[in-house]
Amino acid sequence: MDCLFCKIIAGEVPSTKVYEDDMVYAFRDIAPTAPEHVVIVPKKHIASANDITDDNINYVTAIWKAVPKIAKELGIDGGGYRVVNNCGSDGGQTVNHLHFHLMGGREFGWPAG
Ligand code: AMP
Ligand code: ZN
């Protein structure tokens, strides 16, 4: 399968690892939009939020269990952070492997725009 994030998980494309467990891989975004910007992905190809089901929701649970650990590791747990999922073209998704952006180290406005 020609999926960039599957290749990153497999080590076929280099990445800067921030966190890994048996279900989750997290790495620094190549084009950060905040002082700390990590991409968190399931170690299973799920194309987008549209494809979350009862059979794979455990990967989403595992990602959210990893979020506070990664935030603490990055030192952004105290100041706070934003977690974003982009789904589909209107949502701004450019890589069709479910992922969550964890961003911190600056203030974010709301509404997000
Ligand atoms: P999205 O637009 O939500 O699909 O997010 C995809 C993210 O992946 C973007 O923020 C990109 O900067 C990031 N990205 C693309 N290629 C790489 C790569 N090789 N290593 C790390 N991050 C990447
Ligand atoms: Zn994939």
mmCIF file of N, CA and C and ligand atoms in Angstrom:
data_model
loop_
_atom_site.group_PDB
_atom_site.id
_atom_site.type_symbol
_atom_site.label_atom_id
_atom_site.label_comp_id
_atom_site.label_asym_id
_atom_site.label_seq_id
_atom_site.Cartn_x
_atom_site.Cartn_y
_atom_site.Cartn_z
ATOM 1 N N MET A 1 0.850 -1.203 0.000
ATOM 2 C CA MET A 1 0.000 0.000 0.000
ATOM 3 C C MET A 1 0.880 1.244 0.000
ATOM 4 N N ASP A 2 0.515 2.190 -0.829
ATOM 5 C CA ASP A 2 1.346 3.383 -0.960
ATOM 6 C C ASP A 2 0.865 4.452 0.026
ATOM 7 N N CYS A 3 1.233 4.249 1.288
ATOM 8 C CA CYS A 3 0.792 5.173 2.330
ATOM 9 C C CYS A 3 2.018 5.708 3.071
ATOM 10 N N LEU A 4 2.183 7.027 3.072
ATOM 11 C CA LEU A 4 3.359 7.644 3.688
ATOM 12 C C LEU A 4 3.494 7.262 5.165
ATOM 13 N N PHE A 5 2.399 7.325 5.898
ATOM 14 C CA PHE A 5 2.517 7.057 7.337
ATOM 15 C C PHE A 5 2.737 5.574 7.616
ATOM 16 N N CYS A 6 2.204 4.672 6.789
ATOM 17 C CA CYS A 6 2.551 3.252 6.932
ATOM 18 C C CYS A 6 4.044 3.051 6.702
ATOM 19 N N LYS A 7 4.604 3.791 5.747
ATOM 20 C CA LYS A 7 6.045 3.684 5.480
ATOM 21 C C LYS A 7 6.856 4.254 6.638
ATOM 22 N N ILE A 8 6.375 5.325 7.247
ATOM 23 C CA ILE A 8 7.062 5.890 8.419
ATOM 24 C C ILE A 8 7.033 4.889 9.570
ATOM 25 N N ILE A 9 5.881 4.276 9.805
ATOM 26 C CA ILE A 9 5.759 3.278 10.880
ATOM 27 C C ILE A 9 6.714 2.110 10.625
ATOM 28 N N ALA A 10 6.825 1.708 9.362
ATOM 29 C CA ALA A 10 7.687 0.579 8.997
ATOM 30 C C ALA A 10 9.167 0.959 8.973
ATOM 31 N N GLY A 11 9.479 2.241 9.114
ATOM 32 C CA GLY A 11 10.869 2.689 9.076
ATOM 33 C C GLY A 11 11.413 2.850 7.673
ATOM 34 N N GLU A 12 10.526 2.767 6.667
ATOM 35 C CA GLU A 12 10.967 2.901 5.272
ATOM 36 C C GLU A 12 11.149 4.361 4.885
ATOM 37 N N VAL A 13 10.477 5.250 5.601
ATOM 38 C CA VAL A 13 10.663 6.701 5.458
ATOM 39 C C VAL A 13 11.107 7.206 6.826
ATOM 40 N N PRO A 14 12.189 7.993 6.876
ATOM 41 C CA PRO A 14 12.701 8.434 8.178
ATOM 42 C C PRO A 14 11.748 9.390 8.894
ATOM 43 N N SER A 15 11.793 9.334 10.209
ATOM 44 C CA SER A 15 11.002 10.260 11.022
ATOM 45 C C SER A 15 11.720 10.445 12.350
ATOM 46 N N THR A 16 11.351 11.497 13.041
ATOM 47 C CA THR A 16 11.902 11.734 14.378
ATOM 48 C C THR A 16 10.885 11.251 15.398
ATOM 49 N N LYS A 17 11.148 10.067 15.946
ATOM 50 C CA LYS A 17 10.201 9.434 16.864
ATOM 51 C C LYS A 17 10.132 10.188 18.188
ATOM 52 N N VAL A 18 8.915 10.365 18.655
ATOM 53 C CA VAL A 18 8.691 10.996 19.955
ATOM 54 C C VAL A 18 8.127 9.983 20.942
ATOM 55 N N TYR A 19 7.352 9.014 20.425
ATOM 56 C CA TYR A 19 6.686 8.041 21.292
ATOM 57 C C TYR A 19 6.319 6.829 20.451
ATOM 58 N N GLU A 20 6.355 5.658 21.106
ATOM 59 C CA GLU A 20 5.911 4.445 20.419
ATOM 60 C C GLU A 20 5.442 3.428 21.444
ATOM 61 N N ASP A 21 4.353 2.755 21.136
ATOM 62 C CA ASP A 21 3.987 1.550 21.882
ATOM 63 C C ASP A 21 3.478 0.534 20.879
ATOM 64 N N ASP A 22 2.813 -0.511 21.345
ATOM 65 C CA ASP A 22 2.446 -1.579 20.408
ATOM 66 C C ASP A 22 1.362 -1.164 19.418
ATOM 67 N N MET A 23 0.629 -0.091 19.717
ATOM 68 C CA MET A 23 -0.472 0.317 18.827
ATOM 69 C C MET A 23 -0.307 1.704 18.230
ATOM 70 N N VAL A 24 0.632 2.469 18.753
ATOM 71 C CA VAL A 24 0.730 3.900 18.421
ATOM 72 C C VAL A 24 2.163 4.271 18.060
ATOM 73 N N TYR A 25 2.289 5.177 17.080
ATOM 74 C CA TYR A 25 3.583 5.754 16.748
ATOM 75 C C TYR A 25 3.398 7.265 16.647
ATOM 76 N N ALA A 26 4.338 8.026 17.203
ATOM 77 C CA ALA A 26 4.254 9.492 17.157
ATOM 78 C C ALA A 26 5.605 10.053 16.756
ATOM 79 N N PHE A 27 5.562 11.075 15.910
ATOM 80 C CA PHE A 27 6.787 11.638 15.347
ATOM 81 C C PHE A 27 6.603 13.126 15.103
ATOM 82 N N ARG A 28 7.714 13.824 14.998
ATOM 83 C CA ARG A 28 7.655 15.274 14.798
ATOM 84 C C ARG A 28 7.152 15.601 13.388
ATOM 85 N N ASP A 29 6.231 16.564 13.306
ATOM 86 C CA ASP A 29 5.728 16.994 12.007
ATOM 87 C C ASP A 29 6.868 17.662 11.226
ATOM 88 N N ILE A 30 6.954 17.357 9.949
ATOM 89 C CA ILE A 30 8.040 17.873 9.114
ATOM 90 C C ILE A 30 7.882 19.378 8.848
ATOM 91 N N ALA A 31 6.681 19.884 9.002
ATOM 92 C CA ALA A 31 6.400 21.315 8.786
ATOM 93 C C ALA A 31 5.616 21.852 9.986
ATOM 94 N N PRO A 32 6.289 22.002 11.118
ATOM 95 C CA PRO A 32 5.566 22.343 12.352
ATOM 96 C C PRO A 32 4.871 23.693 12.286
ATOM 97 N N THR A 33 3.687 23.736 12.897
ATOM 98 C CA THR A 33 2.927 24.984 12.964
ATOM 99 C C THR A 33 2.877 25.516 14.396
ATOM 100 N N ALA A 34 3.655 24.916 15.269
ATOM 101 C CA ALA A 34 3.762 25.338 16.662
ATOM 102 C C ALA A 34 5.141 24.910 17.147
ATOM 103 N N PRO A 35 5.622 25.500 18.248
ATOM 104 C CA PRO A 35 6.951 25.102 18.754
ATOM 105 C C PRO A 35 7.056 23.596 18.993
ATOM 106 N N GLU A 36 5.970 22.986 19.429
ATOM 107 C CA GLU A 36 5.918 21.526 19.548
ATOM 108 C C GLU A 36 4.769 21.047 18.666
ATOM 109 N N HIS A 37 5.073 20.187 17.708
ATOM 110 C CA HIS A 37 4.042 19.699 16.771
ATOM 111 C C HIS A 37 4.361 18.250 16.429
ATOM 112 N N VAL A 38 3.539 17.379 16.967
ATOM 113 C CA VAL A 38 3.747 15.937 16.808
ATOM 114 C C VAL A 38 2.543 15.342 16.086
ATOM 115 N N VAL A 39 2.805 14.377 15.226
ATOM 116 C CA VAL A 39 1.759 13.628 14.533
ATOM 117 C C VAL A 39 1.647 12.259 15.207
ATOM 118 N N ILE A 40 0.444 11.905 15.633
ATOM 119 C CA ILE A 40 0.220 10.634 16.325
ATOM 120 C C ILE A 40 -0.633 9.744 15.424
ATOM 121 N N VAL A 41 -0.141 8.541 15.150
ATOM 122 C CA VAL A 41 -0.837 7.656 14.198
ATOM 123 C C VAL A 41 -1.044 6.271 14.791
ATOM 124 N N PRO A 42 -2.119 5.597 14.377
ATOM 125 C CA PRO A 42 -2.288 4.194 14.751
ATOM 126 C C PRO A 42 -1.360 3.323 13.909
ATOM 127 N N LYS A 43 -0.847 2.226 14.522
ATOM 128 C CA LYS A 43 0.008 1.295 13.779
ATOM 129 C C LYS A 43 -0.843 0.317 12.974
ATOM 130 N N LYS A 44 -1.911 0.834 12.446
ATOM 131 C CA LYS A 44 -2.789 0.049 11.565
ATOM 132 C C LYS A 44 -3.325 1.059 10.571
ATOM 133 N N HIS A 45 -3.412 0.675 9.323
ATOM 134 C CA HIS A 45 -3.889 1.629 8.332
ATOM 135 C C HIS A 45 -5.394 1.834 8.474
ATOM 136 N N ILE A 46 -5.757 2.994 8.975
ATOM 137 C CA ILE A 46 -7.149 3.455 9.023
ATOM 138 C C ILE A 46 -7.126 4.748 8.215
ATOM 139 N N ALA A 47 -7.904 4.845 7.152
ATOM 140 C CA ALA A 47 -7.722 5.949 6.208
ATOM 141 C C ALA A 47 -8.084 7.305 6.807
ATOM 142 N N SER A 48 -9.174 7.364 7.548
ATOM 143 C CA SER A 48 -9.580 8.650 8.118
ATOM 144 C C SER A 48 -10.554 8.396 9.248
ATOM 145 N N ALA A 49 -11.008 9.479 9.876
ATOM 146 C CA ALA A 49 -11.999 9.346 10.952
ATOM 147 C C ALA A 49 -13.269 8.676 10.441
ATOM 148 N N ASN A 50 -13.541 8.792 9.160
ATOM 149 C CA ASN A 50 -14.726 8.134 8.586
ATOM 150 C C ASN A 50 -14.648 6.616 8.697
ATOM 151 N N ASP A 51 -13.444 6.098 8.887
ATOM 152 C CA ASP A 51 -13.231 4.649 8.884
ATOM 153 C C ASP A 51 -13.057 4.067 10.287
ATOM 154 N N ILE A 52 -13.314 4.877 11.314
ATOM 155 C CA ILE A 52 -13.270 4.361 12.685
ATOM 156 C C ILE A 52 -14.520 3.503 12.917
ATOM 157 N N THR A 53 -14.290 2.291 13.426
ATOM 158 C CA THR A 53 -15.384 1.342 13.668
ATOM 159 C C THR A 53 -15.199 0.691 15.043
ATOM 160 N N ASP A 54 -16.181 -0.110 15.424
ATOM 161 C CA ASP A 54 -16.058 -0.876 16.670
ATOM 162 C C ASP A 54 -14.805 -1.749 16.647
ATOM 163 N N ASP A 55 -14.402 -2.192 15.444
ATOM 164 C CA ASP A 55 -13.271 -3.118 15.335
ATOM 165 C C ASP A 55 -11.912 -2.438 15.481
ATOM 166 N N ASN A 56 -11.855 -1.108 15.268
ATOM 167 C CA ASN A 56 -10.539 -0.449 15.359
ATOM 168 C C ASN A 56 -10.516 0.714 16.356
ATOM 169 N N ILE A 57 -11.620 0.933 17.054
ATOM 170 C CA ILE A 57 -11.683 2.052 17.995
ATOM 171 C C ILE A 57 -10.624 1.907 19.101
ATOM 172 N N ASN A 58 -10.148 0.671 19.317
ATOM 173 C CA ASN A 58 -9.103 0.476 20.330
ATOM 174 C C ASN A 58 -7.831 1.225 19.956
ATOM 175 N N TYR A 59 -7.595 1.442 18.661
ATOM 176 C CA TYR A 59 -6.421 2.231 18.260
ATOM 177 C C TYR A 59 -6.602 3.700 18.621
ATOM 178 N N VAL A 60 -7.822 4.188 18.518
ATOM 179 C CA VAL A 60 -8.095 5.584 18.877
ATOM 180 C C VAL A 60 -7.969 5.758 20.397
ATOM 181 N N THR A 61 -8.459 4.783 21.113
ATOM 182 C CA THR A 61 -8.289 4.800 22.577
ATOM 183 C C THR A 61 -6.798 4.827 22.928
ATOM 184 N N ALA A 62 -6.028 4.001 22.243
ATOM 185 C CA ALA A 62 -4.588 3.939 22.525
ATOM 186 C C ALA A 62 -3.918 5.277 22.220
ATOM 187 N N ILE A 63 -4.340 5.935 21.144
ATOM 188 C CA ILE A 63 -3.782 7.254 20.814
ATOM 189 C C ILE A 63 -4.090 8.236 21.931
ATOM 190 N N TRP A 64 -5.335 8.251 22.406
ATOM 191 C CA TRP A 64 -5.698 9.220 23.450
ATOM 192 C C TRP A 64 -5.045 8.885 24.788
ATOM 193 N N LYS A 65 -4.743 7.610 25.010
ATOM 194 C CA LYS A 65 -3.967 7.270 26.213
ATOM 195 C C LYS A 65 -2.546 7.799 26.098
ATOM 196 N N ALA A 66 -2.038 7.857 24.864
ATOM 197 C CA ALA A 66 -0.667 8.339 24.643
ATOM 198 C C ALA A 66 -0.572 9.861 24.733
ATOM 199 N N VAL A 67 -1.661 10.556 24.430
ATOM 200 C CA VAL A 67 -1.606 12.026 24.373
ATOM 201 C C VAL A 67 -1.028 12.653 25.645
ATOM 202 N N PRO A 68 -1.553 12.366 26.833
ATOM 203 C CA PRO A 68 -0.983 13.018 28.026
ATOM 204 C C PRO A 68 0.460 12.614 28.303
ATOM 205 N N LYS A 69 0.822 11.395 27.928
ATOM 206 C CA LYS A 69 2.218 10.964 28.108
ATOM 207 C C LYS A 69 3.141 11.782 27.215
ATOM 208 N N ILE A 70 2.734 11.951 25.961
ATOM 209 C CA ILE A 70 3.565 12.704 25.013
ATOM 210 C C ILE A 70 3.624 14.168 25.439
ATOM 211 N N ALA A 71 2.472 14.719 25.840
ATOM 212 C CA ALA A 71 2.446 16.129 26.270
ATOM 213 C C ALA A 71 3.388 16.348 27.442
ATOM 214 N N LYS A 72 3.397 15.415 28.358
ATOM 215 C CA LYS A 72 4.297 15.541 29.516
ATOM 216 C C LYS A 72 5.750 15.450 29.062
ATOM 217 N N GLU A 73 6.016 14.506 28.176
ATOM 218 C CA GLU A 73 7.382 14.333 27.650
ATOM 219 C C GLU A 73 7.874 15.613 26.945
ATOM 220 N N LEU A 74 6.963 16.267 26.236
ATOM 221 C CA LEU A 74 7.313 17.498 25.512
ATOM 222 C C LEU A 74 7.337 18.718 26.437
ATOM 223 N N GLY A 75 6.796 18.562 27.641
ATOM 224 C CA GLY A 75 6.759 19.680 28.589
ATOM 225 C C GLY A 75 5.671 20.690 28.305
ATOM 226 N N ILE A 76 4.616 20.249 27.612
ATOM 227 C CA ILE A 76 3.524 21.169 27.282
ATOM 228 C C ILE A 76 2.245 20.838 28.061
ATOM 229 N N ASP A 77 2.338 19.882 28.971
ATOM 230 C CA ASP A 77 1.141 19.502 29.729
ATOM 231 C C ASP A 77 0.680 20.651 30.627
ATOM 232 N N GLY A 78 1.601 21.377 31.186
ATOM 233 C CA GLY A 78 1.230 22.470 32.079
ATOM 234 C C GLY A 78 0.585 23.631 31.354
ATOM 235 N N GLY A 79 1.172 24.033 30.246
ATOM 236 C CA GLY A 79 0.645 25.172 29.487
ATOM 237 C C GLY A 79 -0.584 24.829 28.685
ATOM 238 N N GLY A 80 -0.705 23.564 28.349
ATOM 239 C CA GLY A 80 -1.839 23.101 27.549
ATOM 240 C C GLY A 80 -1.468 22.926 26.087
ATOM 241 N N TYR A 81 -2.384 22.396 25.349
ATOM 242 C CA TYR A 81 -2.086 22.040 23.957
ATOM 243 C C TYR A 81 -3.376 21.861 23.185
ATOM 244 N N ARG A 82 -3.229 21.667 21.895
ATOM 245 C CA ARG A 82 -4.385 21.407 21.029
ATOM 246 C C ARG A 82 -4.170 20.082 20.306
ATOM 247 N N VAL A 83 -5.229 19.294 20.193
ATOM 248 C CA VAL A 83 -5.204 18.046 19.427
ATOM 249 C C VAL A 83 -6.203 18.204 18.292
ATOM 250 N N VAL A 84 -5.752 17.920 17.064
ATOM 251 C CA VAL A 84 -6.580 18.156 15.879
ATOM 252 C C VAL A 84 -6.584 16.914 14.993
ATOM 253 N N ASN A 85 -7.760 16.572 14.503
ATOM 254 C CA ASN A 85 -7.870 15.584 13.436
ATOM 255 C C ASN A 85 -8.497 16.256 12.227
ATOM 256 N N ASN A 86 -7.824 16.169 11.098
ATOM 257 C CA ASN A 86 -8.378 16.658 9.844
ATOM 258 C C ASN A 86 -8.944 15.466 9.081
ATOM 259 N N CYS A 87 -10.185 15.578 8.633
ATOM 260 C CA CYS A 87 -10.833 14.474 7.910
ATOM 261 C C CYS A 87 -11.303 14.948 6.544
ATOM 262 N N GLY A 88 -10.775 14.291 5.519
ATOM 263 C CA GLY A 88 -11.232 14.567 4.163
ATOM 264 C C GLY A 88 -10.758 15.914 3.639
ATOM 265 N N SER A 89 -11.178 16.218 2.415
ATOM 266 C CA SER A 89 -10.649 17.418 1.750
ATOM 267 C C SER A 89 -11.130 18.703 2.417
ATOM 268 N N ASP A 90 -12.386 18.765 2.806
ATOM 269 C CA ASP A 90 -12.849 19.974 3.497
ATOM 270 C C ASP A 90 -12.152 20.132 4.846
ATOM 271 N N GLY A 91 -11.825 19.023 5.482
ATOM 272 C CA GLY A 91 -11.143 19.069 6.779
ATOM 273 C C GLY A 91 -9.666 19.367 6.676
ATOM 274 N N GLY A 92 -9.120 19.350 5.443
ATOM 275 C CA GLY A 92 -7.702 19.653 5.264
ATOM 276 C C GLY A 92 -6.791 18.451 5.402
ATOM 277 N N GLN A 93 -7.352 17.242 5.289
ATOM 278 C CA GLN A 93 -6.522 16.042 5.392
ATOM 279 C C GLN A 93 -5.701 15.863 4.122
ATOM 280 N N THR A 94 -4.379 15.740 4.281
ATOM 281 C CA THR A 94 -3.494 15.566 3.125
ATOM 282 C C THR A 94 -2.846 14.183 3.091
ATOM 283 N N VAL A 95 -2.827 13.478 4.211
ATOM 284 C CA VAL A 95 -2.283 12.114 4.255
ATOM 285 C C VAL A 95 -3.417 11.193 4.706
ATOM 286 N N ASN A 96 -3.735 10.220 3.861
ATOM 287 C CA ASN A 96 -4.911 9.387 4.112
ATOM 288 C C ASN A 96 -4.601 8.189 5.002
ATOM 289 N N HIS A 97 -4.060 8.516 6.172
ATOM 290 C CA HIS A 97 -3.860 7.543 7.258
ATOM 291 C C HIS A 97 -4.241 8.324 8.513
ATOM 292 N N LEU A 98 -5.256 7.859 9.224
ATOM 293 C CA LEU A 98 -5.768 8.577 10.397
ATOM 294 C C LEU A 98 -4.620 9.098 11.268
ATOM 295 N N HIS A 99 -4.706 10.362 11.636
ATOM 296 C CA HIS A 99 -3.663 10.918 12.509
ATOM 297 C C HIS A 99 -4.216 12.086 13.296
ATOM 298 N N PHE A 100 -3.572 12.337 14.410
ATOM 299 C CA PHE A 100 -3.938 13.445 15.278
ATOM 300 C C PHE A 100 -2.717 14.339 15.432
ATOM 301 N N HIS A 101 -2.924 15.632 15.246
ATOM 302 C CA HIS A 101 -1.859 16.610 15.470
ATOM 303 C C HIS A 101 -1.898 17.007 16.944
ATOM 304 N N LEU A 102 -0.776 16.894 17.618
ATOM 305 C CA LEU A 102 -0.636 17.388 18.990
ATOM 306 C C LEU A 102 0.300 18.591 18.928
ATOM 307 N N MET A 103 -0.246 19.750 19.277
ATOM 308 C CA MET A 103 0.503 21.000 19.116
ATOM 309 C C MET A 103 0.494 21.778 20.418
ATOM 310 N N GLY A 104 1.646 22.350 20.741
ATOM 311 C CA GLY A 104 1.732 23.142 21.966
ATOM 312 C C GLY A 104 2.908 24.093 21.908
ATOM 313 N N GLY A 105 3.079 24.825 22.988
ATOM 314 C CA GLY A 105 4.186 25.775 23.066
ATOM 315 C C GLY A 105 3.816 27.172 22.626
ATOM 316 N N ARG A 106 2.578 27.368 22.241
ATOM 317 C CA ARG A 106 2.063 28.712 21.942
ATOM 318 C C ARG A 106 0.561 28.695 22.187
ATOM 319 N N GLU A 107 -0.023 29.902 22.221
ATOM 320 C CA GLU A 107 -1.478 29.981 22.389
ATOM 321 C C GLU A 107 -2.162 29.810 21.041
ATOM 322 N N PHE A 108 -3.309 29.159 21.063
ATOM 323 C CA PHE A 108 -4.119 28.986 19.863
ATOM 324 C C PHE A 108 -5.418 29.761 20.016
ATOM 325 N N GLY A 109 -5.853 30.360 18.937
ATOM 326 C CA GLY A 109 -7.125 31.070 18.984
ATOM 327 C C GLY A 109 -8.310 30.133 18.861
ATOM 328 N N TRP A 110 -9.466 30.649 19.180
ATOM 329 C CA TRP A 110 -10.696 29.891 19.000
ATOM 330 C C TRP A 110 -11.804 30.842 18.636
ATOM 331 N N PRO A 111 -12.614 30.579 17.620
ATOM 332 C CA PRO A 111 -12.666 29.379 16.796
ATOM 333 C C PRO A 111 -11.377 29.175 15.991
ATOM 334 N N ALA A 112 -11.140 27.922 15.616
ATOM 335 C CA ALA A 112 -9.881 27.569 14.982
ATOM 336 C C ALA A 112 -9.739 28.187 13.591
ATOM 337 N N GLY A 113 -10.850 28.454 12.891
ATOM 338 C CA GLY A 113 -10.759 29.036 11.560
ATOM 339 C C GLY A 113 -10.700 28.007 10.460
HETATM 340 P P1 AMP B 1 -2.965 16.558 7.463
HETATM 341 O O1 AMP B 1 -2.902 17.804 6.636
HETATM 342 O O2 AMP B 1 -3.889 16.647 8.639
HETATM 343 O O3 AMP B 1 -3.237 15.329 6.619
HETATM 344 O O4 AMP B 1 -1.545 16.396 8.133
HETATM 345 C C1 AMP B 1 -0.473 15.761 7.528
HETATM 346 C C2 AMP B 1 0.752 16.244 8.242
HETATM 347 O O5 AMP B 1 1.822 15.383 7.947
HETATM 348 C C3 AMP B 1 1.183 17.664 7.838
HETATM 349 O O6 AMP B 1 1.204 18.509 8.984
HETATM 350 C C4 AMP B 1 2.570 17.461 7.250
HETATM 351 O O7 AMP B 1 3.458 18.511 7.553
HETATM 352 C C5 AMP B 1 2.986 16.151 7.890
HETATM 353 N N1 AMP B 1 3.965 15.404 7.127
HETATM 354 C C6 AMP B 1 3.937 15.125 5.801
HETATM 355 N N2 AMP B 1 4.988 14.375 5.460
HETATM 356 C C7 AMP B 1 5.695 14.164 6.597
HETATM 357 C C8 AMP B 1 6.905 13.464 6.897
HETATM 358 N N3 AMP B 1 7.611 12.810 5.950
HETATM 359 N N4 AMP B 1 7.355 13.465 8.173
HETATM 360 C C9 AMP B 1 6.673 14.130 9.133
HETATM 361 N N5 AMP B 1 5.516 14.792 8.915
HETATM 362 C C10 AMP B 1 5.041 14.823 7.661
HETATM 363 ZN ZN ZN B 2 -1.284 3.898 6.222
#
